[in-house]
Amino acid sequence: MAEREVTISIIKADVGSFVGHVQAHPDMLQAVKARLHQAKEQGLLIDFYVANVGDDIDLIMTHYQGSNNESIHKLAWDAFMDATAVARELKLYAAGQDLLSDSFSGNMKGLGPGVAELTFVERPSEPIVIFMADKTDPGAWNLPLYKIFADPFNTIGLVIDPKMHDGFTFEVHDLIDHKKIHFTLPQDLYDMLVFIGSPSRYCIKHIYANRNGEMAAATSTDRLNIMAGRYIGKDDPVCIVRCQSGLPAVGEVLEAFAEPHLVAGWMRGSHYGPLLPVAEKDSRPTRFDGPARVVALGFQLCHGRLIGPQDFFADVAFDRAREKALELADYLRRLGPFEPHRLSLDQLEYTTLPLVAEKLKDRFEDLK
Ligand code: 13P
Ligand code: 13P
Ligand code: MG
Ligand code: MG
């Protein structure tokens, strides 16, 4: 008999926070945990962990239902509805923010919450790292995922582990035209960089090992504002990476965040700023509603049980990355409303630009 596949589903949403967009309230987390606990008792979930990164609630769930399963997505939806009720009661800010619909319809697609899922046969030892960000969009993962799975200067395993020499295949989504393409690395490296270097449009969705076709990473690529057609909030994406034994080592996966890169998001989802690696307890974006945060939690899977978490960015080894990120934040803030701190107009097209453009449309005259 083929071994049973386990699925790890991360479904996340911002359904209200205090104060402003800083943090999900403990009572909301309590409500969500109670719902997931019940599902575990009933056997739908093997295990779960509820993380809180900034104003986002990240449901980390393991189960045997496969990816894109209606019962699992419905469970997450119900949990977010419970948290929304708490947020409304406490008059928290933006209660129900990411829920774009009043009702659940089969799966989360288009409903607002972000989803990343991986289904696989658990290896004899299965270390995984879960990245969760606040105040940024799914393109934030492009650069680190490229480093982790394609750059030997980051991942020495690509050079010295023969099991990694066949490289990896990247599934990249065009979030504007709703298309996908597979790039097989290393041979398609340069072609792929043309696209993923534009992370506001092209996002890495899945990564597979060429050696055996196993899925190694998955991200959430849901773009809230594009779905809603107006500014609601940022997507605040998540990413799952499997590690070791022919995949990048945990330390190689984390190394990609040692040099803070610039990501879109921050205040009103409309600015570039550094991605600040922090412990879960430090994921409270305050300054100019930011800078954008990333938290990395590690788990060992054990027959679907989540052994952990290990809060990786709590390590002092990331202090320098934090210092550098804060220096970058100071510098960029001085640019105020000017690009490249503020997003370019074509990126604001999916958020605030249409409103301003509409107001001024009659005042624009043709140049002679
Ligand atoms: P694996 O071959 O199990 O990935 O081990 C390498 C290692 O532990 C480097 O940190
Ligand atoms: P969130 O997407 O985290 O809710 O942030 C929205 C925002 O506008 C911050 O300034
Ligand atoms: Mg919010
Ligand atoms: Mg958020």
PDB file of N, CA, C and O in Angstrom, residues 2-7 46 63-66 119-122:
ATOM      1  N   ALA A   2       0.507   2.205  -0.856  1.00  0.00           N
ATOM      2  CA  ALA A   2       1.268   3.460  -0.886  1.00  0.00           C
ATOM      3  C   ALA A   2       1.126   4.149   0.466  1.00  0.00           C
ATOM      4  O   ALA A   2       0.084   4.037   1.123  1.00  0.00           O
ATOM      5  N   GLU A   3       2.209   4.802   0.867  1.00  0.00           N
ATOM      6  CA  GLU A   3       2.149   5.492   2.156  1.00  0.00           C
ATOM      7  C   GLU A   3       1.171   6.660   2.099  1.00  0.00           C
ATOM      8  O   GLU A   3       1.022   7.313   1.074  1.00  0.00           O
ATOM      9  N   ARG A   4       0.551   6.887   3.226  1.00  0.00           N
ATOM     10  CA  ARG A   4      -0.451   7.937   3.308  1.00  0.00           C
ATOM     11  C   ARG A   4       0.194   9.324   3.221  1.00  0.00           C
ATOM     12  O   ARG A   4       1.213   9.568   3.877  1.00  0.00           O
ATOM     13  N   GLU A   5      -0.408  10.180   2.431  1.00  0.00           N
ATOM     14  CA  GLU A   5       0.130  11.534   2.313  1.00  0.00           C
ATOM     15  C   GLU A   5      -0.455  12.444   3.383  1.00  0.00           C
ATOM     16  O   GLU A   5      -1.650  12.390   3.671  1.00  0.00           O
ATOM     17  N   VAL A   6       0.386  13.255   3.936  1.00  0.00           N
ATOM     18  CA  VAL A   6      -0.072  14.231   4.923  1.00  0.00           C
ATOM     19  C   VAL A   6      -0.105  15.589   4.221  1.00  0.00           C
ATOM     20  O   VAL A   6       0.652  15.830   3.286  1.00  0.00           O
ATOM     21  N   THR A   7      -1.018  16.433   4.641  1.00  0.00           N
ATOM     22  CA  THR A   7      -1.089  17.786   4.070  1.00  0.00           C
ATOM     23  C   THR A   7      -0.839  18.797   5.166  1.00  0.00           C
ATOM     24  O   THR A   7      -1.359  18.658   6.276  1.00  0.00           O
ATOM     25  N   ILE A  46      -5.042  16.596  12.249  1.00  0.00           N
ATOM     26  CA  ILE A  46      -4.115  15.817  13.074  1.00  0.00           C
ATOM     27  C   ILE A  46      -3.590  16.744  14.166  1.00  0.00           C
ATOM     28  O   ILE A  46      -3.542  16.401  15.337  1.00  0.00           O
ATOM     29  N   HIS A  63      -3.284  17.490   8.321  1.00  0.00           N
ATOM     30  CA  HIS A  63      -4.453  16.620   8.162  1.00  0.00           C
ATOM     31  C   HIS A  63      -4.230  15.640   7.004  1.00  0.00           C
ATOM     32  O   HIS A  63      -3.205  15.730   6.304  1.00  0.00           O
ATOM     33  N   TYR A  64      -5.186  14.725   6.820  1.00  0.00           N
ATOM     34  CA  TYR A  64      -5.092  13.744   5.738  1.00  0.00           C
ATOM     35  C   TYR A  64      -6.095  14.029   4.619  1.00  0.00           C
ATOM     36  O   TYR A  64      -6.440  13.130   3.852  1.00  0.00           O
ATOM     37  N   GLN A  65      -6.587  15.249   4.523  1.00  0.00           N
ATOM     38  CA  GLN A  65      -7.662  15.531   3.553  1.00  0.00           C
ATOM     39  C   GLN A  65      -7.143  16.002   2.192  1.00  0.00           C
ATOM     40  O   GLN A  65      -7.931  16.237   1.284  1.00  0.00           O
ATOM     41  N   GLY A  66      -5.840  16.199   2.054  1.00  0.00           N
ATOM     42  CA  GLY A  66      -5.291  16.681   0.783  1.00  0.00           C
ATOM     43  C   GLY A  66      -5.396  18.191   0.667  1.00  0.00           C
ATOM     44  O   GLY A  66      -6.062  18.853   1.468  1.00  0.00           O
ATOM     45  N   THR A 119       1.294  18.791   0.108  1.00  0.00           N
ATOM     46  CA  THR A 119       0.861  17.419   0.404  1.00  0.00           C
ATOM     47  C   THR A 119       1.994  16.479   0.004  1.00  0.00           C
ATOM     48  O   THR A 119       2.514  16.574  -1.106  1.00  0.00           O
ATOM     49  N   PHE A 120       2.384  15.600   0.916  1.00  0.00           N
ATOM     50  CA  PHE A 120       3.541  14.732   0.638  1.00  0.00           C
ATOM     51  C   PHE A 120       3.556  13.548   1.599  1.00  0.00           C
ATOM     52  O   PHE A 120       2.866  13.566   2.626  1.00  0.00           O
ATOM     53  N   VAL A 121       4.364  12.571   1.253  1.00  0.00           N
ATOM     54  CA  VAL A 121       4.595  11.465   2.183  1.00  0.00           C
ATOM     55  C   VAL A 121       5.703  11.912   3.133  1.00  0.00           C
ATOM     56  O   VAL A 121       6.787  12.295   2.692  1.00  0.00           O
ATOM     57  N   GLU A 122       5.392  11.871   4.423  1.00  0.00           N
ATOM     58  CA  GLU A 122       6.355  12.331   5.426  1.00  0.00           C
ATOM     59  C   GLU A 122       7.614  11.468   5.380  1.00  0.00           C
ATOM     60  O   GLU A 122       7.525  10.242   5.406  1.00  0.00           O
TER      61      GLU A 122
END
